[in-house]
Short mmCIF file of C-alpha atoms in Angstrom, two decimals:
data_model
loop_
_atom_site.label_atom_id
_atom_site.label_comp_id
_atom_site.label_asym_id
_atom_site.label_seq_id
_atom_site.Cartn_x
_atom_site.Cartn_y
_atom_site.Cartn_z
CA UNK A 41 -1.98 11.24 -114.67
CA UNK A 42 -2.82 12.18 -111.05
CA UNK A 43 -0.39 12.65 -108.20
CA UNK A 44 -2.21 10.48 -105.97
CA UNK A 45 0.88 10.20 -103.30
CA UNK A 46 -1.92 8.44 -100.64
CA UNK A 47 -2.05 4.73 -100.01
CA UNK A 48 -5.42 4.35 -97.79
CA UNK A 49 -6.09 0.94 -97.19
CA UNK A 50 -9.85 -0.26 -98.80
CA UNK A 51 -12.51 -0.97 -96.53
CA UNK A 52 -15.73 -2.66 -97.45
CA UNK A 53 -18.54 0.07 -97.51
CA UNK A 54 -20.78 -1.57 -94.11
CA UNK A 55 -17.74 -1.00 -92.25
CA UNK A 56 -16.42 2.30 -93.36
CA UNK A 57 -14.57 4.25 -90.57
CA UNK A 58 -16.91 7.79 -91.59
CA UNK A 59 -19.89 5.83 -91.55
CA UNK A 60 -19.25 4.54 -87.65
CA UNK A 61 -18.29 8.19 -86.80
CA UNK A 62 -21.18 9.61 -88.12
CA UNK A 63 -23.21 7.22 -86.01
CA UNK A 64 -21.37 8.07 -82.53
CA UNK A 65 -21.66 11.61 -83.11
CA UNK A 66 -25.92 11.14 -83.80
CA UNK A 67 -25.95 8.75 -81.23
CA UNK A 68 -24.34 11.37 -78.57
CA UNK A 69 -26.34 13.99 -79.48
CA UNK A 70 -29.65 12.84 -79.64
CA UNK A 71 -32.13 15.09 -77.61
CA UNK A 72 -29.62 17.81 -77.97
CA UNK A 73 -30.80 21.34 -79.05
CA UNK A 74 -27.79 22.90 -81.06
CA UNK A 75 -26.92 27.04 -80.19
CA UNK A 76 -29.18 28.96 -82.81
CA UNK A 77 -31.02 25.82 -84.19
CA UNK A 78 -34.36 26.79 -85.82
CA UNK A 79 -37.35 24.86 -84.40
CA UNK A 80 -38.70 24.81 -88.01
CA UNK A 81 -37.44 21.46 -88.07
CA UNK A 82 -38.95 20.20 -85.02
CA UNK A 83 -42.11 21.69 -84.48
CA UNK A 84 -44.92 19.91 -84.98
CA UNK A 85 -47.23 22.56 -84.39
CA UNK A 86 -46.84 24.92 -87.29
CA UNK A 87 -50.23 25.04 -89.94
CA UNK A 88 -49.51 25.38 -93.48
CA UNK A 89 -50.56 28.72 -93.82
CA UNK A 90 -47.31 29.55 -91.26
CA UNK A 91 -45.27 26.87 -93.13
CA UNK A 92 -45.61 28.48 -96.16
CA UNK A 93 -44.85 32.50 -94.80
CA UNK A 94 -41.68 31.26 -93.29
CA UNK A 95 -40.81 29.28 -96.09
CA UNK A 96 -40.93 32.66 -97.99
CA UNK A 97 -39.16 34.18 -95.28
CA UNK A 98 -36.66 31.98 -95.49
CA UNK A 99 -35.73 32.50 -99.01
CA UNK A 100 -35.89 36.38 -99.05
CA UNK A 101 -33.39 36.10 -95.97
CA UNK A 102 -30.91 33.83 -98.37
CA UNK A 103 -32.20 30.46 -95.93
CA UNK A 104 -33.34 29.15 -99.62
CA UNK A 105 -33.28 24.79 -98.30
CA UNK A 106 -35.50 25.59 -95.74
CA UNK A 107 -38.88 24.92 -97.82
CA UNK A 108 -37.34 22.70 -99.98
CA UNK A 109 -36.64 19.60 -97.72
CA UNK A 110 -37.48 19.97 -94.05
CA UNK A 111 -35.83 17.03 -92.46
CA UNK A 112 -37.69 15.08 -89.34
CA UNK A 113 -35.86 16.37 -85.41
CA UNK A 114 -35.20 12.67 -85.36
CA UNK A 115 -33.55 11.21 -88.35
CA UNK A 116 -30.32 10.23 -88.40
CA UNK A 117 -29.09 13.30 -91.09
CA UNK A 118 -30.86 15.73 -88.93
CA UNK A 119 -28.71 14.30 -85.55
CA UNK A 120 -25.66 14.35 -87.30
CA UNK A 121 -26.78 18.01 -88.92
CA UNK A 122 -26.68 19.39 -85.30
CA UNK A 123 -24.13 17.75 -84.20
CA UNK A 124 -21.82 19.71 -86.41
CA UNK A 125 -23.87 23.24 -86.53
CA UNK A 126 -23.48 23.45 -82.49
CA UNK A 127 -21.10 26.45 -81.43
CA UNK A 128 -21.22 26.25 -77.30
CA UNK A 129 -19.13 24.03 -77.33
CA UNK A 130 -17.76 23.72 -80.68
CA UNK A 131 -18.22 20.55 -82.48
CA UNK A 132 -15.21 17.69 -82.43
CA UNK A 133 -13.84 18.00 -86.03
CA UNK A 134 -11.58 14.87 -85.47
CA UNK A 135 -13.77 12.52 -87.72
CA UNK A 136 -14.22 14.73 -91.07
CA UNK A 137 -12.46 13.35 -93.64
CA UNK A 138 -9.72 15.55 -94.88
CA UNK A 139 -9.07 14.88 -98.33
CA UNK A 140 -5.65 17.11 -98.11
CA UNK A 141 -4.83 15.10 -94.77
CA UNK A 142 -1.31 12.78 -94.84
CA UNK A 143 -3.37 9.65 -94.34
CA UNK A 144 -6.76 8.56 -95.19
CA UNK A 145 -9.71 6.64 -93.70
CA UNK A 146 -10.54 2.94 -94.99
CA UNK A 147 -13.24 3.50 -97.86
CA UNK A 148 -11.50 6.37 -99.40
CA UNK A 149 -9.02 5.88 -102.25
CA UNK A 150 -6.82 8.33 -104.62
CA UNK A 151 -8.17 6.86 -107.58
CA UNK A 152 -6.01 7.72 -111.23
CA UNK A 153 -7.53 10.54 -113.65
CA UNK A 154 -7.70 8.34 -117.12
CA UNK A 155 -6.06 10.49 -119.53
CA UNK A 156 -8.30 13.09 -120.97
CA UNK A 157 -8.42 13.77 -125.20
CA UNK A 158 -8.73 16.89 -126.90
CA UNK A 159 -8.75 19.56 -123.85
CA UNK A 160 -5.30 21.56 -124.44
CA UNK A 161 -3.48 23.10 -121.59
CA UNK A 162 -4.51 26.95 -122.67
CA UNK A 163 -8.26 26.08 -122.07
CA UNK A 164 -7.52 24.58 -117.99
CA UNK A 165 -4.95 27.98 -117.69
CA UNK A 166 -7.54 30.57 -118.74
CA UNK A 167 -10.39 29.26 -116.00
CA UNK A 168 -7.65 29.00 -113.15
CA UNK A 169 -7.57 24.87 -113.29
CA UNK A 170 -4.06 23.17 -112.52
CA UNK A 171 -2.55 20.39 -115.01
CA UNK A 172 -4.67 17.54 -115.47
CA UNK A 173 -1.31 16.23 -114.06
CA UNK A 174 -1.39 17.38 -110.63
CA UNK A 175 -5.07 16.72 -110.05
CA UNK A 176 -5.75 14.40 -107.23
CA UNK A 177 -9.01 12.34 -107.91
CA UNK A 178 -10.67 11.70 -104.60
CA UNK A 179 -13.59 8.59 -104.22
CA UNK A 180 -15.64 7.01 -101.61
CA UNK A 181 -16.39 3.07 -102.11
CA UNK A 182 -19.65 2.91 -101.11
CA UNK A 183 -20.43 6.15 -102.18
CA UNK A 184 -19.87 5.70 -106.33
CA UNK A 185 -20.53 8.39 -107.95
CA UNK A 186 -19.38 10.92 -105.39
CA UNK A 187 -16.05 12.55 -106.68
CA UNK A 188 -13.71 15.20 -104.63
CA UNK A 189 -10.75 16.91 -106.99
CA UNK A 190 -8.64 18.18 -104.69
CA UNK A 191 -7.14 21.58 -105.22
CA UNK A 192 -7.54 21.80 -108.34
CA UNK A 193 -7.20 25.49 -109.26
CA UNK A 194 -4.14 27.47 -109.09
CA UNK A 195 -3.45 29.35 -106.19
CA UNK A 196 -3.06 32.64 -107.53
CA UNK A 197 -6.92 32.26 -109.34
CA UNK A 198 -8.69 31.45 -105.80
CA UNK A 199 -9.28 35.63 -105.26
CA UNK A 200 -10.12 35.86 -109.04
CA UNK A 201 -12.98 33.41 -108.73
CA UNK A 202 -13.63 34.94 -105.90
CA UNK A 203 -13.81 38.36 -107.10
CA UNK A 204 -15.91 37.03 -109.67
CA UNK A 205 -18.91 35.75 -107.61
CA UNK A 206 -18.89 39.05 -105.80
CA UNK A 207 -18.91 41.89 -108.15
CA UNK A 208 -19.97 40.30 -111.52
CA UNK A 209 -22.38 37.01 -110.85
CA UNK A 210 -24.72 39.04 -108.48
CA UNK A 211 -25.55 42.08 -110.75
CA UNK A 212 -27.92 41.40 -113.41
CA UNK A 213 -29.78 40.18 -115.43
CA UNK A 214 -28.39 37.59 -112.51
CA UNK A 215 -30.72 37.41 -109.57
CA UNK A 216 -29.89 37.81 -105.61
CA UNK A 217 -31.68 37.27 -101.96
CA UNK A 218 -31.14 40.72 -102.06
CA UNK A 219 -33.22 41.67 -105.25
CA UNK A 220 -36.03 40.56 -103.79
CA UNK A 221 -36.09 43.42 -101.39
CA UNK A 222 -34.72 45.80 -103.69
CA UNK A 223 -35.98 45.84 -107.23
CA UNK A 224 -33.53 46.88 -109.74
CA UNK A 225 -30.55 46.38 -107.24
CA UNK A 226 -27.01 47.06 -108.84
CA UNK A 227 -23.76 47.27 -107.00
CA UNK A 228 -25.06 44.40 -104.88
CA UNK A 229 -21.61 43.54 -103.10
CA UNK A 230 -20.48 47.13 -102.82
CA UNK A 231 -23.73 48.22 -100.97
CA UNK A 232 -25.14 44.77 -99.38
CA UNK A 233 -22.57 42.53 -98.53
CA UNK A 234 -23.45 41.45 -95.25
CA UNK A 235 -26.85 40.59 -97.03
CA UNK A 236 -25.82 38.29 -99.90
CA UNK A 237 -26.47 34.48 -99.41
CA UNK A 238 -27.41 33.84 -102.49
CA UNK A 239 -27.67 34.57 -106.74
CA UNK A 240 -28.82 32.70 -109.72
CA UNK A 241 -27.59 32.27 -113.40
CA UNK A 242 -28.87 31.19 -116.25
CA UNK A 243 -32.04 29.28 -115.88
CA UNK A 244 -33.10 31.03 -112.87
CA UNK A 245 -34.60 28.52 -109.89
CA UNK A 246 -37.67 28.97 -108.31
CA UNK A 247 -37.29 28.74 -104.69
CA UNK A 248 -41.25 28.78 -104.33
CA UNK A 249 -42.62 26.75 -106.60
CA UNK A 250 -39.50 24.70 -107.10
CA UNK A 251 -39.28 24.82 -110.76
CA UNK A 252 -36.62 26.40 -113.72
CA UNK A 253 -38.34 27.69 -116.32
CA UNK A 254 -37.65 26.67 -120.06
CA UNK A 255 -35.19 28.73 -120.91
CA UNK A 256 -32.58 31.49 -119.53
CA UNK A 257 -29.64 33.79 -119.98
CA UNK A 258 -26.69 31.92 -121.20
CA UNK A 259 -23.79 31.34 -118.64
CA UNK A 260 -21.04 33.03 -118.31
CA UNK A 261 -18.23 31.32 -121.00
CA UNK A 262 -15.88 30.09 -117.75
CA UNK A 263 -19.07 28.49 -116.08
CA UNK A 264 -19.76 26.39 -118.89
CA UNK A 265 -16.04 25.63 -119.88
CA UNK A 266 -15.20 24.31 -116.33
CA UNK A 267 -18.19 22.37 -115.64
CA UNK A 268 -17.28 20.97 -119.21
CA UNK A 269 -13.57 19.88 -118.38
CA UNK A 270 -14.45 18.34 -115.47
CA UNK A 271 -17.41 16.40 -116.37
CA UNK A 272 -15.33 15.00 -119.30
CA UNK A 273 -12.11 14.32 -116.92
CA UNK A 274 -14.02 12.20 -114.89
CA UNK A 275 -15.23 10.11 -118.18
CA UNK A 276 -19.07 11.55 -117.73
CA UNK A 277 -19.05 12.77 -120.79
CA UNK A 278 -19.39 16.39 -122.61
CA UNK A 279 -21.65 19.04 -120.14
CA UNK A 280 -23.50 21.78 -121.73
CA UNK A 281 -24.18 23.45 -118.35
CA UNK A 282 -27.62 26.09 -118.38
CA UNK A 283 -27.75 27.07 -114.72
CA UNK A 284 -25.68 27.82 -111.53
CA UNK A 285 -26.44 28.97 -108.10
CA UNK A 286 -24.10 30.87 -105.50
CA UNK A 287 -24.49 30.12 -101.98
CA UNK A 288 -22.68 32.83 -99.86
CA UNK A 289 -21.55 31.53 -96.49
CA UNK A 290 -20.63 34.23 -93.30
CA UNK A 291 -18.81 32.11 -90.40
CA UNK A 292 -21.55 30.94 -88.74
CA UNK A 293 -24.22 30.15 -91.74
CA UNK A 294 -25.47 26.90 -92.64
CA UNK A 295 -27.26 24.72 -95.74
CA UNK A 296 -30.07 22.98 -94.32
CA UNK A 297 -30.60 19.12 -95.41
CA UNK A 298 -32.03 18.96 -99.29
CA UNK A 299 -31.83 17.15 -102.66
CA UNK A 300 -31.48 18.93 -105.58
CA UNK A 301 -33.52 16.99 -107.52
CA UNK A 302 -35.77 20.05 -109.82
CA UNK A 303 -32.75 19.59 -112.72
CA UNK A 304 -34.88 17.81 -115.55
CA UNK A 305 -31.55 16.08 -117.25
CA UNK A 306 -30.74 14.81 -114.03
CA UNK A 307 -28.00 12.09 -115.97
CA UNK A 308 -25.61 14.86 -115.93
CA UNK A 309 -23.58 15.85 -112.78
CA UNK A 310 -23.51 18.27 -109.99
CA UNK A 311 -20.30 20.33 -110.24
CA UNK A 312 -19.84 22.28 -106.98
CA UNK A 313 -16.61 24.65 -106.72
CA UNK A 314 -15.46 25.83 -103.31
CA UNK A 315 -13.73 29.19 -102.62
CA UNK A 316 -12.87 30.72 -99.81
CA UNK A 317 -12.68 29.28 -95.95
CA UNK A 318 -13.77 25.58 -95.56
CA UNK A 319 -16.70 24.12 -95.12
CA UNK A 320 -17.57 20.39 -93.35
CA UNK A 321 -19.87 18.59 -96.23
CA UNK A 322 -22.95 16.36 -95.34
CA UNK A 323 -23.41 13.45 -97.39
CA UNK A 324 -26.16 11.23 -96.77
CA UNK A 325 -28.75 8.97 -98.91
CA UNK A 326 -32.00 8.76 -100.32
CA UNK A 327 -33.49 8.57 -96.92
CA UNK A 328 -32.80 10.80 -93.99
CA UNK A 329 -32.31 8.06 -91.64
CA UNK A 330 -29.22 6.45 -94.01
CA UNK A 331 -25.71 6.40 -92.92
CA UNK A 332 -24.23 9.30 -92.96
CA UNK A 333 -20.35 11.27 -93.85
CA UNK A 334 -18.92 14.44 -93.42
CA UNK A 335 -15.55 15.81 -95.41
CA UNK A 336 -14.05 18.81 -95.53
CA UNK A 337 -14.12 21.04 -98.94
CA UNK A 338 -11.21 23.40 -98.85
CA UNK A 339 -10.64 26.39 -101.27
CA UNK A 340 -10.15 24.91 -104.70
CA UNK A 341 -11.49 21.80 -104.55
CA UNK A 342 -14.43 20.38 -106.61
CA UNK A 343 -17.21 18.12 -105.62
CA UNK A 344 -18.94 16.52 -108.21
CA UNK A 345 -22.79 14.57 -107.44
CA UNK A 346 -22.93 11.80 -110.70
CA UNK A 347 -25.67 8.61 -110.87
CA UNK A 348 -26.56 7.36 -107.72
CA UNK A 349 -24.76 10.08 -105.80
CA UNK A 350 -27.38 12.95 -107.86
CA UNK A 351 -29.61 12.35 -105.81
CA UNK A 352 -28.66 11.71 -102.18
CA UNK A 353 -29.01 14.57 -99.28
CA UNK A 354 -26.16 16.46 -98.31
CA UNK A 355 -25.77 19.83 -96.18
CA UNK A 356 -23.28 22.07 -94.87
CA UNK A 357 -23.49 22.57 -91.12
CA UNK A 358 -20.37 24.13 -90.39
CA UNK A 359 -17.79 26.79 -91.85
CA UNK A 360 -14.43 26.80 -90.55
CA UNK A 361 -11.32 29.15 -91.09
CA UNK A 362 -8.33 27.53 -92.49
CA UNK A 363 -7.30 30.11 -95.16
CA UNK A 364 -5.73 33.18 -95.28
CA UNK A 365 -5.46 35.14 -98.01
CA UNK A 366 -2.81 38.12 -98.49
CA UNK A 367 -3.50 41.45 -99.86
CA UNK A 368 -3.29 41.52 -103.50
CA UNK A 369 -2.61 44.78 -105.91
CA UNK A 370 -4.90 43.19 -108.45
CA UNK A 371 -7.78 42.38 -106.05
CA UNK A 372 -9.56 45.06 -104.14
CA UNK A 373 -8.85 44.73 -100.30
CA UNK A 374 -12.76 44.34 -99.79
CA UNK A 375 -12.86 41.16 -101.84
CA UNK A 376 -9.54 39.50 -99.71
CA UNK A 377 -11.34 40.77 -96.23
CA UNK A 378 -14.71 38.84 -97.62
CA UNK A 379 -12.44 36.24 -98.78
CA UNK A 380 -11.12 35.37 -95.22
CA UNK A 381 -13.80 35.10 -93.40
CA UNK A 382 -16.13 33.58 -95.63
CA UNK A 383 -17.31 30.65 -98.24
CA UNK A 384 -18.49 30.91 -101.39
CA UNK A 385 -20.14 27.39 -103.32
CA UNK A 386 -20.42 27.62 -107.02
CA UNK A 387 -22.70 24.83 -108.11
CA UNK A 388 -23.18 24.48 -111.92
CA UNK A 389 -26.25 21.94 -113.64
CA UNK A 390 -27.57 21.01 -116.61
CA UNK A 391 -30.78 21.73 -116.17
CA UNK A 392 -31.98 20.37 -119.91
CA UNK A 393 -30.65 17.94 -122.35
CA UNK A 394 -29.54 20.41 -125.72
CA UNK A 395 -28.77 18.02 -128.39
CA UNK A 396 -29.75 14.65 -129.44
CA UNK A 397 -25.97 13.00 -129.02
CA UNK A 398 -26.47 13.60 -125.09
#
């Protein structure tokens, strides 16, 4: 059912062409200090009474993955992190693997979508998702688990989704960065744009103590119904998603090295939606010093994290612009303006298992 129209050639996985880029790029920047790199990552210095204020810091400012995993100035993620967050002179994007590209590396395939039961066209159409038929299923050999659907929603839904996460998913009972400086906040995009980084749903995650709670607000119906259809396109099953973060990203923002490991039903995926400019993708292992890739997500594509892959790091160190959206007379001209010059990351969880049958 997919239009795979690729035919990369298979590589085995100790030889994959990203892995041995990701190693000359660490390898050439070694010692290197990156334009606007924090030294929280390299100082050695810092007590844990100051760890724990910036850590704060961090997450009122919208820098949430700073206290969650602070990676060593010498591991091989952390190399390859500031290899691609450098600005003076901008990084070589030559070895990110473009999904959407006319040829791919060895170790990446166009893998078919096995034909999926009981989802009826009407229910992809009213959350913006293409045909099952024209989904492109995107996976890395040694990386099994790890899933990319490229451009996957419809064109013409990109600004709605967009629209969405700025005027609906920040206002509350939702929470924001931004309420935490402002109690009671409404009108969050309208007023405090150029704050936003971040906003919960749902089971709301503690960025301090690193915990959800028991219970939360219910997601919004479109949340729960995409996370749903893909989980069960990909054969992992039904997803009753509880919780979602927002990461907002302005050109030049970053998402520090982390695992998002708090979920307690960690069998079920992550299901991370990109909208707006592109970003260059992390992925990494269960140890900071394991290889490491980096792939583009584009507007409209999904990345799913499922089994081994839940639970690797990954980070963003780089937004580029690649999109540019036109004026709409159903979308406000604010939301196309934000649109083209930023990235917004939907990732949706189950945070708790809901019924006996999962």
């Amino acid at each position: 059912m997919s239009a795979c129209v690729k035919q990369p050639s298979i590589a085995d996985s100790s030889s994959s062409s990203t892995m041995a880029a990701a190693d000359r790029h660490v390898d050439g920047d070694a010692g290197t200090k990156s334009d606007g790199d924090s030294s929280f990552y390299s100082r050695s210095d810092v007590s844990p009474k100051r760890d724990a204020s910036h850590s704060r810091d961090a997450i009122a400012e919208g820098d949430i993955y700073h206290s969650r995993s602070v990676s060593p100035a010498d591991s091989v993620f952390k190399r390859a992190f500031k290899f691609y967050k450098k600005r003076c002179p901008p990084p070589d994007l030559s070895e990110v693997v473009d999904f959407r590209a006319s040829s791919l590396p060895k170790g990446v395939i166009c893998a078919p979508l096995k034909e999926v039961q009981g989802i009826p066209m009407e229910a992809l159409s009213a959350v913006g998702l293409k045909p099952f038929s024209e989904w492109r299923l995107f996976e890395v050999l040694h990386r099994r688990g790890l899933f990319v659907l490229s451009d996957i929603f419809e064109p013409s839904r990109h600004l709605e989704w967009i629209a969405r996460c700025l005027t609906v998913y920040p206002e509350a009972p939702n929470k924001t960065n931004v309420g935490l400086h402002i109690p009671d906040v409404s009108q969050v995009f309208l007023n405090h744009a150029s704050k936003l980084r971040w906003a919960t749903l749902g089971y709301h995650y503690d960025w301090t103590t690193k915990v959800y709670p028991s219970s939360g607000e219910p997601l919004p119906s479109e949340l729960v119904t995409v996370a749903d259809i893909i989980s069960r396109a990909l054969g992992i099953g039904a997803m009753q998603a509880d919780a979602t973060i927002i990461n907002y990203y302005p050109p030049k923002s970053t998402l520090s090295p982390h695992i998002d490991r708090s979920e307690r039903f960690l069998i079920r995926p992550l299901i991370s939606l990109s909208f707006g400019q592109s970003a260059v993708y992390l992925s990494g292992g269960t140890s900071l010093d394991d290889p490491v890739d980096a792939f583009f997500l584009h507007s409209g594509d999904v990345l799913v994290m499922h089994a081994k892959q839940r639970l690797v790091y990954h980070a963003v160190p780089h937004i580029e612009k690649t999109r540019n959206f036109e004026l709409s007379a159903a979308i406000p001209r604010e939301i196309v303006e934000y649109a083209n010059k930023n990235r917004i990351n939907v990732t949706i969880r189950q945070v708790d298992r809901h019924c006996e049958s999962e």
